[in-house]
Short mmCIF file of C-alpha atoms (C1' of nucleotides) in Angstrom, two decimals:
data_model
loop_
_atom_site.label_atom_id
_atom_site.label_comp_id
_atom_site.label_asym_id
_atom_site.label_seq_id
_atom_site.Cartn_x
_atom_site.Cartn_y
_atom_site.Cartn_z
CA MET A 1 -167.27 -49.09 -0.11
CA THR A 2 -166.72 -46.82 -3.06
CA VAL A 3 -164.68 -43.66 -2.73
CA PRO A 4 -167.63 -41.24 -2.59
CA GLU A 5 -169.26 -43.44 0.05
CA ARG A 6 -166.09 -43.45 2.08
CA LEU A 7 -165.93 -39.67 1.82
CA ILE A 8 -169.52 -39.24 3.00
CA SER A 9 -168.91 -41.65 5.82
CA ALA A 10 -165.72 -39.95 6.95
CA ALA A 11 -167.32 -36.53 6.73
CA THR A 12 -170.31 -37.69 8.75
CA GLU A 13 -168.15 -38.97 11.58
CA LEU A 14 -165.99 -35.88 11.66
CA PHE A 15 -168.82 -33.36 11.37
CA ALA A 16 -170.68 -35.18 14.14
CA ALA A 17 -167.66 -35.14 16.40
CA LYS A 18 -166.35 -31.64 15.87
CA GLY A 19 -168.86 -29.60 13.94
CA PHE A 20 -168.67 -28.52 10.33
CA ASP A 21 -166.40 -25.52 10.77
CA ARG A 22 -163.89 -27.40 12.86
CA VAL A 23 -163.25 -30.03 10.23
CA ALA A 24 -160.72 -29.42 7.46
CA VAL A 25 -161.25 -30.96 4.07
CA GLN A 26 -157.80 -32.45 4.49
CA GLU A 27 -158.96 -34.42 7.52
CA ILE A 28 -161.88 -35.85 5.63
CA VAL A 29 -159.82 -37.07 2.71
CA ASP A 30 -157.15 -38.44 5.04
CA ARG A 31 -159.71 -40.51 6.88
CA ALA A 32 -161.24 -41.68 3.62
CA GLY A 33 -157.79 -42.66 2.39
CA VAL A 34 -157.80 -40.44 -0.69
CA THR A 35 -156.67 -36.97 -1.60
CA LYS A 36 -158.41 -33.68 -2.16
CA GLY A 37 -158.34 -34.20 -5.88
CA ALA A 38 -160.55 -37.24 -5.48
CA MET A 39 -162.96 -35.41 -3.25
CA TYR A 40 -163.35 -32.47 -5.57
CA HIS A 41 -163.86 -34.90 -8.38
CA TYR A 42 -167.02 -36.23 -6.74
CA PHE A 43 -168.24 -33.23 -4.79
CA GLY A 44 -168.28 -29.60 -5.77
CA SER A 45 -167.36 -28.27 -2.38
CA LYS A 46 -167.17 -28.99 1.32
CA ASP A 47 -170.70 -27.63 1.57
CA ASP A 48 -171.86 -30.30 -0.84
CA LEU A 49 -170.83 -32.99 1.58
CA LEU A 50 -172.88 -31.42 4.33
CA HIS A 51 -175.78 -30.96 1.97
CA GLU A 52 -175.70 -34.61 1.06
CA ILE A 53 -175.72 -35.78 4.66
CA TYR A 54 -178.35 -33.30 5.67
CA GLY A 55 -180.64 -34.22 2.81
CA SER A 56 -180.44 -37.94 3.34
CA VAL A 57 -181.52 -37.70 6.97
CA LEU A 58 -184.36 -35.38 6.13
CA ARG A 59 -185.61 -37.62 3.34
CA MET A 60 -185.56 -40.67 5.53
CA GLN A 61 -187.43 -39.03 8.40
CA THR A 62 -190.00 -37.50 6.07
CA GLU A 63 -190.72 -40.79 4.37
CA ARG A 64 -191.22 -42.60 7.64
CA LEU A 65 -193.39 -39.87 9.09
CA GLU A 66 -195.69 -39.84 6.09
CA LYS A 67 -196.10 -43.57 6.20
CA ILE A 68 -196.93 -43.57 9.90
CA ALA A 69 -199.22 -40.56 9.73
CA ALA A 70 -201.19 -42.10 6.87
CA GLY A 71 -201.93 -45.22 8.91
CA ASP A 72 -205.44 -46.03 10.02
CA GLY A 73 -205.22 -46.35 13.82
CA PRO A 74 -206.52 -43.73 16.26
CA VAL A 75 -204.69 -40.41 16.05
CA VAL A 76 -203.27 -40.83 19.55
CA GLU A 77 -201.55 -44.00 18.49
CA ARG A 78 -200.29 -42.59 15.23
CA LEU A 79 -198.82 -39.56 16.96
CA HIS A 80 -197.21 -41.75 19.57
CA ALA A 81 -195.71 -43.96 16.89
CA ALA A 82 -194.42 -41.00 14.90
CA ALA A 83 -192.94 -39.34 17.97
CA SER A 84 -191.24 -42.51 19.03
CA ASP A 85 -190.03 -43.40 15.56
CA VAL A 86 -188.14 -40.18 15.03
CA ILE A 87 -186.23 -40.83 18.23
CA VAL A 88 -185.36 -44.40 17.42
CA THR A 89 -184.21 -43.67 13.90
CA SER A 90 -182.22 -40.66 15.06
CA ILE A 91 -180.36 -42.77 17.56
CA ASP A 92 -179.88 -45.60 15.11
CA ASN A 93 -178.15 -43.13 12.77
CA PHE A 94 -176.72 -41.02 15.50
CA ASP A 95 -173.81 -39.44 13.66
CA GLN A 96 -175.96 -38.46 10.74
CA ALA A 97 -178.60 -37.13 13.08
CA LYS A 98 -176.07 -35.09 15.01
CA VAL A 99 -174.91 -33.44 11.84
CA TYR A 100 -178.48 -32.80 10.82
CA PHE A 101 -179.50 -31.38 14.17
CA ARG A 102 -176.61 -29.03 14.57
CA SER A 103 -175.62 -27.90 11.12
CA ALA A 104 -178.68 -26.28 9.62
CA ASP A 105 -177.14 -22.84 9.58
CA HIS A 106 -173.88 -23.95 8.04
CA LEU A 107 -175.45 -24.69 4.72
CA ALA A 108 -174.78 -22.21 1.96
CA GLU A 109 -177.63 -19.82 1.25
CA ASP A 110 -179.05 -21.52 -1.85
CA LYS A 111 -179.01 -25.01 -0.40
CA ARG A 112 -180.44 -23.78 2.86
CA LEU A 113 -183.53 -22.46 1.16
CA ALA A 114 -184.08 -25.73 -0.66
CA MET A 115 -183.77 -27.68 2.56
CA ARG A 116 -186.00 -25.32 4.46
CA SER A 117 -189.02 -26.03 2.32
CA GLU A 118 -188.56 -29.74 2.77
CA ARG A 119 -188.15 -29.31 6.48
CA ARG A 120 -191.26 -27.25 6.59
CA ARG A 121 -193.14 -30.03 4.90
CA TYR A 122 -192.00 -32.38 7.62
CA HIS A 123 -192.98 -29.94 10.34
CA GLU A 124 -196.40 -29.39 8.85
CA ARG A 125 -197.12 -33.06 8.46
CA PHE A 126 -196.42 -33.50 12.12
CA ARG A 127 -198.48 -30.48 13.03
CA ALA A 128 -201.38 -31.82 11.02
CA LEU A 129 -201.37 -34.89 13.22
CA VAL A 130 -201.65 -32.76 16.33
CA GLU A 131 -204.40 -30.66 14.79
CA GLU A 132 -206.29 -33.74 13.79
CA GLY A 133 -206.32 -34.83 17.40
CA GLN A 134 -207.39 -31.38 18.54
CA ALA A 135 -210.26 -31.35 16.05
CA ALA A 136 -211.32 -34.76 17.26
CA GLY A 137 -211.32 -33.46 20.81
CA VAL A 138 -208.79 -35.97 22.10
CA PHE A 139 -205.99 -33.38 22.41
CA ARG A 140 -206.03 -30.13 24.31
CA ALA A 141 -206.37 -27.11 22.03
CA ASP A 142 -205.30 -24.28 24.31
CA VAL A 143 -201.69 -24.65 23.20
CA PRO A 144 -201.23 -23.97 19.46
CA ALA A 145 -200.25 -27.08 17.54
CA ASP A 146 -197.39 -25.17 16.00
CA VAL A 147 -195.87 -24.40 19.36
CA THR A 148 -196.28 -27.98 20.47
CA VAL A 149 -194.42 -29.25 17.43
CA HIS A 150 -191.54 -26.83 17.94
CA TYR A 151 -191.51 -27.89 21.55
CA TYR A 152 -191.24 -31.55 20.72
CA PHE A 153 -188.63 -31.20 18.03
CA GLY A 154 -186.56 -29.12 20.35
CA ALA A 155 -186.48 -32.09 22.65
CA VAL A 156 -185.59 -34.36 19.75
CA HIS A 157 -182.75 -32.21 18.47
CA HIS A 158 -181.33 -31.97 21.94
CA LEU A 159 -180.76 -35.71 21.93
CA ALA A 160 -177.50 -35.06 20.13
CA THR A 161 -176.28 -33.18 23.18
CA TRP A 162 -177.04 -35.53 26.02
CA TYR A 163 -177.80 -39.02 24.80
CA SER A 164 -175.12 -41.65 24.73
CA PRO A 165 -175.59 -45.07 23.11
CA ASP A 166 -173.39 -46.50 25.85
CA GLY A 167 -175.74 -45.47 28.64
CA VAL A 168 -178.49 -47.51 30.26
CA LEU A 169 -181.26 -46.17 28.06
CA SER A 170 -181.92 -47.90 24.76
CA ALA A 171 -183.21 -46.02 21.74
CA GLU A 172 -186.60 -47.62 22.30
CA ASP A 173 -186.63 -46.54 25.94
CA VAL A 174 -186.05 -42.93 25.03
CA GLY A 175 -188.51 -43.12 22.17
CA ARG A 176 -191.22 -44.45 24.43
CA HIS A 177 -190.54 -41.93 27.18
CA TYR A 178 -190.47 -38.99 24.82
CA ALA A 179 -193.62 -40.09 23.03
CA ASP A 180 -195.33 -40.68 26.38
CA LEU A 181 -194.45 -37.17 27.48
CA LEU A 182 -195.70 -35.64 24.27
CA VAL A 183 -198.96 -37.52 24.18
CA GLY A 184 -199.37 -36.98 27.90
CA SER A 185 -198.97 -33.25 27.58
CA LEU A 186 -201.72 -33.18 24.97
CA ARG A 187 -204.39 -34.79 27.12
CA PRO A 188 -207.29 -32.34 27.54
CA MET B 1 -170.33 1.77 27.85
CA THR B 2 -166.76 0.90 28.63
CA VAL B 3 -164.52 -0.74 26.07
CA PRO B 4 -164.73 -4.26 27.53
CA GLU B 5 -168.50 -3.93 27.71
CA ARG B 6 -168.66 -2.86 24.11
CA LEU B 7 -166.51 -5.83 23.15
CA ILE B 8 -168.76 -8.27 24.98
CA SER B 9 -171.81 -6.70 23.45
CA ALA B 10 -170.42 -6.78 19.91
CA ALA B 11 -169.27 -10.36 20.34
CA THR B 12 -172.68 -11.41 21.65
CA GLU B 13 -174.49 -9.99 18.66
CA LEU B 14 -172.09 -11.47 16.16
CA PHE B 15 -171.85 -14.90 17.77
CA ALA B 16 -175.64 -15.04 17.98
CA ALA B 17 -176.03 -14.11 14.33
CA LYS B 18 -173.31 -16.20 12.74
CA GLY B 19 -171.96 -18.66 15.25
CA PHE B 20 -168.61 -18.57 17.00
CA ASP B 21 -166.49 -20.03 14.25
CA ARG B 22 -167.88 -17.73 11.59
CA VAL B 23 -166.92 -14.56 13.42
CA ALA B 24 -163.45 -13.07 13.05
CA VAL B 25 -161.86 -11.22 15.92
CA GLN B 26 -161.41 -8.35 13.50
CA GLU B 27 -165.18 -8.08 13.06
CA ILE B 28 -165.74 -7.90 16.79
CA VAL B 29 -163.25 -5.14 17.37
CA ASP B 30 -164.50 -3.23 14.34
CA ARG B 31 -168.03 -3.28 15.65
CA ALA B 32 -166.85 -2.27 19.08
CA GLY B 33 -164.91 0.60 17.55
CA VAL B 34 -161.52 -0.48 18.85
CA THR B 35 -158.59 -2.53 17.62
CA LYS B 36 -157.27 -5.95 18.40
CA GLY B 37 -154.77 -4.42 20.76
CA ALA B 38 -157.63 -3.31 22.96
CA MET B 39 -159.34 -6.66 22.86
CA TYR B 40 -156.24 -8.64 23.76
CA HIS B 41 -155.61 -6.14 26.51
CA TYR B 42 -158.86 -7.10 28.23
CA PHE B 43 -159.35 -10.68 27.11
CA GLY B 44 -156.84 -13.44 26.76
CA SER B 45 -158.36 -14.94 23.65
CA LYS B 46 -161.42 -15.18 21.48
CA ASP B 47 -162.48 -18.13 23.61
CA ASP B 48 -162.47 -15.88 26.65
CA LEU B 49 -165.18 -13.73 25.14
CA LEU B 50 -167.38 -16.76 24.59
CA HIS B 51 -166.65 -18.01 28.05
CA GLU B 52 -167.70 -14.71 29.54
CA ILE B 53 -171.02 -14.64 27.67
CA TYR B 54 -171.70 -18.27 28.38
CA GLY B 55 -171.00 -17.91 32.07
CA SER B 56 -173.13 -14.85 32.58
CA VAL B 57 -176.23 -16.51 31.13
CA LEU B 58 -175.68 -19.62 33.16
CA ARG B 59 -175.23 -17.66 36.37
CA MET B 60 -178.37 -15.67 35.81
CA GLN B 61 -180.53 -18.68 35.04
CA THR B 62 -179.14 -20.63 37.98
CA GLU B 63 -179.81 -17.81 40.42
CA ARG B 64 -183.38 -17.40 39.28
CA LEU B 65 -184.08 -21.12 39.32
CA GLU B 66 -182.81 -21.51 42.85
CA LYS B 67 -184.93 -18.65 44.07
CA ILE B 68 -188.06 -20.03 42.43
CA ALA B 69 -187.44 -23.61 43.49
CA ALA B 70 -186.93 -22.55 47.09
CA GLY B 71 -190.34 -20.87 47.26
CA ASP B 72 -193.09 -22.27 49.41
CA GLY B 73 -195.99 -22.86 47.03
CA PRO B 74 -197.10 -26.30 45.81
CA VAL B 75 -194.50 -28.08 43.72
CA VAL B 76 -196.72 -27.94 40.64
CA GLU B 77 -196.74 -24.18 40.80
CA ARG B 78 -193.05 -23.89 41.48
CA LEU B 79 -192.19 -26.11 38.54
CA HIS B 80 -194.54 -24.18 36.32
CA ALA B 81 -192.98 -20.91 37.40
CA ALA B 82 -189.44 -22.21 36.86
CA ALA B 83 -190.28 -23.64 33.45
CA SER B 84 -191.91 -20.44 32.36
CA ASP B 85 -189.21 -18.22 33.79
CA VAL B 86 -186.40 -19.80 31.86
CA ILE B 87 -188.29 -19.14 28.64
CA VAL B 88 -189.07 -15.53 29.42
CA THR B 89 -185.56 -14.66 30.50
CA SER B 90 -184.09 -16.47 27.52
CA ILE B 91 -186.19 -14.45 25.15
CA ASP B 92 -185.54 -11.22 27.01
CA ASN B 93 -181.82 -11.82 26.49
CA PHE B 94 -182.19 -13.56 23.21
CA ASP B 95 -178.75 -12.94 21.73
CA GLN B 96 -177.00 -14.08 24.85
CA ALA B 97 -179.27 -17.09 25.06
CA LYS B 98 -178.61 -18.02 21.46
CA VAL B 99 -174.90 -18.00 22.08
CA TYR B 100 -175.37 -20.06 25.20
CA PHE B 101 -177.66 -22.58 23.57
CA ARG B 102 -175.54 -23.18 20.53
CA SER B 103 -171.95 -22.76 21.60
CA ALA B 104 -171.35 -25.24 24.36
CA ASP B 105 -168.97 -27.32 22.31
CA HIS B 106 -166.91 -24.39 21.10
CA LEU B 107 -165.46 -23.72 24.52
CA ALA B 108 -161.87 -24.75 25.02
CA GLU B 109 -161.41 -27.96 26.98
CA ASP B 110 -160.53 -26.44 30.35
CA LYS B 111 -163.32 -23.91 30.36
CA ARG B 112 -165.80 -26.46 29.15
CA LEU B 113 -165.20 -28.65 32.16
CA ALA B 114 -165.67 -25.75 34.53
CA MET B 115 -168.92 -24.79 32.88
CA ARG B 116 -170.17 -28.34 32.80
CA SER B 117 -170.22 -28.70 36.53
CA GLU B 118 -172.17 -25.50 36.90
CA ARG B 119 -174.59 -26.59 34.23
CA ARG B 120 -175.01 -29.90 35.97
CA ARG B 121 -175.93 -28.06 39.12
CA TYR B 122 -178.63 -26.26 37.22
CA HIS B 123 -179.90 -29.47 35.68
CA GLU B 124 -180.02 -31.25 39.01
CA ARG B 125 -181.82 -28.45 40.73
CA PHE B 126 -184.50 -28.69 38.09
CA ARG B 127 -184.59 -32.44 38.31
CA ALA B 128 -185.02 -32.26 42.06
CA LEU B 129 -188.19 -30.28 41.52
CA VAL B 130 -189.58 -32.99 39.30
CA GLU B 131 -188.59 -35.70 41.73
CA GLU B 132 -190.19 -33.83 44.56
CA GLY B 133 -193.46 -33.88 42.67
CA GLN B 134 -193.07 -37.55 41.90
CA ALA B 135 -192.43 -38.36 45.54
CA ALA B 136 -195.52 -36.36 46.49
CA GLY B 137 -197.53 -38.35 43.99
CA VAL B 138 -198.64 -35.37 41.94
CA PHE B 139 -196.34 -36.20 38.99
CA ARG B 140 -196.19 -39.41 37.01
CA ALA B 141 -193.13 -41.47 37.86
CA ASP B 142 -192.97 -43.89 34.94
CA VAL B 143 -190.71 -41.51 33.02
CA PRO B 144 -187.39 -40.87 34.78
CA ALA B 145 -187.06 -37.30 36.01
CA ASP B 146 -183.70 -37.07 34.33
CA VAL B 147 -185.19 -37.82 30.93
CA THR B 148 -187.97 -35.35 31.49
CA VAL B 149 -185.52 -32.59 32.28
CA HIS B 150 -183.44 -33.29 29.17
CA TYR B 151 -186.67 -33.35 27.24
CA TYR B 152 -187.74 -29.97 28.49
CA PHE B 153 -184.41 -28.26 28.06
CA GLY B 154 -184.22 -29.55 24.56
CA ALA B 155 -187.39 -27.66 23.87
CA VAL B 156 -185.95 -24.58 25.57
CA HIS B 157 -182.68 -24.62 23.64
CA HIS B 158 -184.54 -25.01 20.41
CA LEU B 159 -186.15 -21.61 20.96
CA ALA B 160 -183.05 -20.08 19.43
CA THR B 161 -183.88 -21.82 16.19
CA TRP B 162 -187.51 -20.99 15.63
CA TYR B 163 -188.66 -18.17 17.88
CA SER B 164 -188.75 -14.63 16.58
CA PRO B 165 -189.43 -11.63 18.82
CA ASP B 166 -191.25 -10.04 15.89
CA GLY B 167 -193.86 -12.77 15.66
CA VAL B 168 -197.27 -12.88 17.29
CA LEU B 169 -196.16 -14.81 20.34
CA SER B 170 -194.82 -12.83 23.29
CA ALA B 171 -192.20 -14.24 25.60
CA GLU B 172 -194.90 -14.76 28.22
CA ASP B 173 -197.10 -16.62 25.75
CA VAL B 174 -194.37 -19.06 24.94
CA GLY B 175 -193.38 -19.38 28.58
CA ARG B 176 -196.94 -20.22 29.58
CA HIS B 177 -197.44 -22.69 26.74
CA TYR B 178 -194.18 -24.49 27.37
CA ALA B 179 -194.76 -24.67 31.09
CA ASP B 180 -198.31 -25.91 30.48
CA LEU B 181 -196.99 -28.64 28.24
CA LEU B 182 -194.36 -29.71 30.74
CA VAL B 183 -196.67 -29.76 33.73
CA GLY B 184 -199.38 -31.35 31.61
CA SER B 185 -197.10 -34.16 30.54
CA LEU B 186 -196.31 -34.91 34.18
CA ARG B 187 -199.90 -35.48 35.30
CA PRO B 188 -200.24 -39.04 36.58
"C1'" DG C 1 -153.59 -52.14 -30.19
"C1'" DT C 2 -154.84 -47.62 -30.25
"C1'" DT C 3 -157.89 -44.13 -28.43
"C1'" DC C 4 -160.71 -42.15 -25.10
"C1'" DT C 5 -162.35 -41.16 -20.62
"C1'" DA C 6 -163.11 -41.33 -15.74
"C1'" DA C 7 -160.61 -41.66 -11.38
"C1'" DG C 8 -157.41 -40.07 -8.58
"C1'" DC C 9 -152.79 -37.82 -7.19
"C1'" DA C 10 -149.29 -34.19 -5.85
"C1'" DA C 11 -148.26 -29.66 -5.69
"C1'" DC C 12 -149.66 -25.27 -5.33
"C1'" DC C 13 -152.31 -20.63 -4.70
"C1'" DG C 14 -154.42 -16.81 -2.77
"C1'" DC C 15 -156.53 -15.57 1.18
"C1'" DT C 16 -157.92 -15.33 5.99
"C1'" DT C 17 -157.07 -16.09 10.62
"C1'" DA C 18 -155.83 -15.73 15.76
"C1'" DG C 19 -152.41 -13.98 18.05
"C1'" DT C 20 -148.01 -10.93 19.13
"C1'" DA C 21 -144.41 -7.40 19.57
"C1'" DT C 22 -143.83 -2.92 19.98
"C1'" DG C 23 -145.02 1.89 20.12
"C1'" DT C 24 -147.65 6.02 21.87
"C1'" DC C 25 -150.01 8.96 24.86
"C1'" DG C 26 -152.47 10.60 28.79
"C1'" DT C 27 -152.86 9.88 33.77
"C1'" DT C 28 -151.29 8.65 38.29
"C1'" DT C 29 -147.66 8.03 41.66
"C1'" DT C 30 -143.64 9.43 44.03
"C1'" DA D 1 -140.83 17.11 37.64
"C1'" DA D 2 -139.76 12.46 36.77
"C1'" DA D 3 -140.96 7.98 36.48
"C1'" DA D 4 -144.17 4.37 36.07
"C1'" DC D 5 -148.27 2.59 34.44
"C1'" DG D 6 -152.62 1.57 32.19
"C1'" DA D 7 -155.03 1.77 27.93
"C1'" DC D 8 -155.07 1.32 23.84
"C1'" DA D 9 -153.20 1.56 18.39
"C1'" DT D 10 -150.28 -0.12 14.58
"C1'" DA D 11 -148.04 -3.37 12.06
"C1'" DC D 12 -146.82 -7.82 11.53
"C1'" DT D 13 -146.33 -13.13 11.49
"C1'" DA D 14 -146.94 -17.97 11.10
"C1'" DA D 15 -150.19 -21.18 10.13
"C1'" DG D 16 -154.14 -23.06 8.15
"C1'" DC D 17 -157.83 -22.90 5.02
"C1'" DG D 18 -160.84 -24.17 0.72
"C1'" DG D 19 -160.26 -24.75 -3.69
"C1'" DT D 20 -157.57 -25.31 -8.40
"C1'" DT D 21 -154.57 -27.16 -11.85
"C1'" DG D 22 -152.20 -30.07 -14.54
"C1'" DC D 23 -150.74 -34.76 -14.75
"C1'" DT D 24 -150.83 -40.00 -14.48
"C1'" DT D 25 -152.99 -44.31 -14.79
"C1'" DA D 26 -156.22 -48.04 -15.54
"C1'" DG D 27 -159.73 -49.97 -17.94
"C1'" DA D 28 -163.40 -49.82 -21.56
"C1'" DA D 29 -164.65 -49.20 -26.64
"C1'" DC D 30 -163.80 -49.97 -31.11
#
DNA sequence: GTTCTAAGCAACCGCTTAGTATGTCGTTTT
DNA sequence: AAAACGACATACTAAGCGGTTGCTTAGAAC
């Protein structure tokens, strides 16, 4: 691993474990086996590290969602697949996901705005799936799609709080359960 | 308002707006119109303030849940009422709820353990409701009740991130929608 | 083989922070 | 009336923080 990779990796683990504000730059560079000079050579600030982690998760999830949503199966199946996929990939990259889920408001103002628009795009792509099902009459329409999406992603974000990879539930188990609940709640 | 009340109130607003670690004790006492001497007279530490806020929300929610769960209507209605109630009360005390939802891991070790057992009690009371419905055959049983409860409280906690009291949705609207989604997802 | 540059180090700086030690003043107790 | 006490204010400290600044070194370019 190169030095910048080691720094990102160390920062991810530490941010996931203690939260952004509880991690000193010194800890990160210690774990990466370099000094602060090296870190500030590759990254402009501590915020930059967070920004990097945050962005990479968001990009990955967005890509996958768009691919799944653009598939050609019935909308119920596509929504189920998308709902399940976000769980599985979040658990597979659990440290990164934890940082992403819990650190949105630690980003500096300028970077936060940039990220927000990309996050909105993700949200709206998901919402479009729900609305498609509503228009087709296979999903209930008395709950606004927007609310439903917030509802579901609340559940997803909360994974970081309760799920443990050492427990009895595999990532696929949770993904299936969560997707079942979502799709179930949308039955007319 | 007494001085300790003003301190709690100021801390609640600031913690809700910026997060525990981003708030200096000096800011809290400034907003409360006193000095640090006063604060450390009433509270042992900055952590104590958080602990106080955290505990009061938890106590309130637990009390209300137990009252609702112990009612004598059908389990579907009791679960719906409980699910809706937690939303409405969270929004009615939005700053407190925000602090509660987002600050669990900022508590000092000893206080965190104390809180965890009380939170578990809350969680299990809710889970018991779901299991009651499963046993009665009115709820699907292929998703573990435990997972369902985590799922729902994820959605609830996420309120702090997206909901705005100034928007078009009232607390009751959101409460009804969320409860509808939960109960809907549990239909066999 | 000299020059140039990127990579990384060690030391340091200015600032902020939670917490403390002590002082003051009005009220209650004796 | 004296003493004790509760309720704060003032002033301070010790530690930790993110970030900066030269400096050294290793390898590529010519």
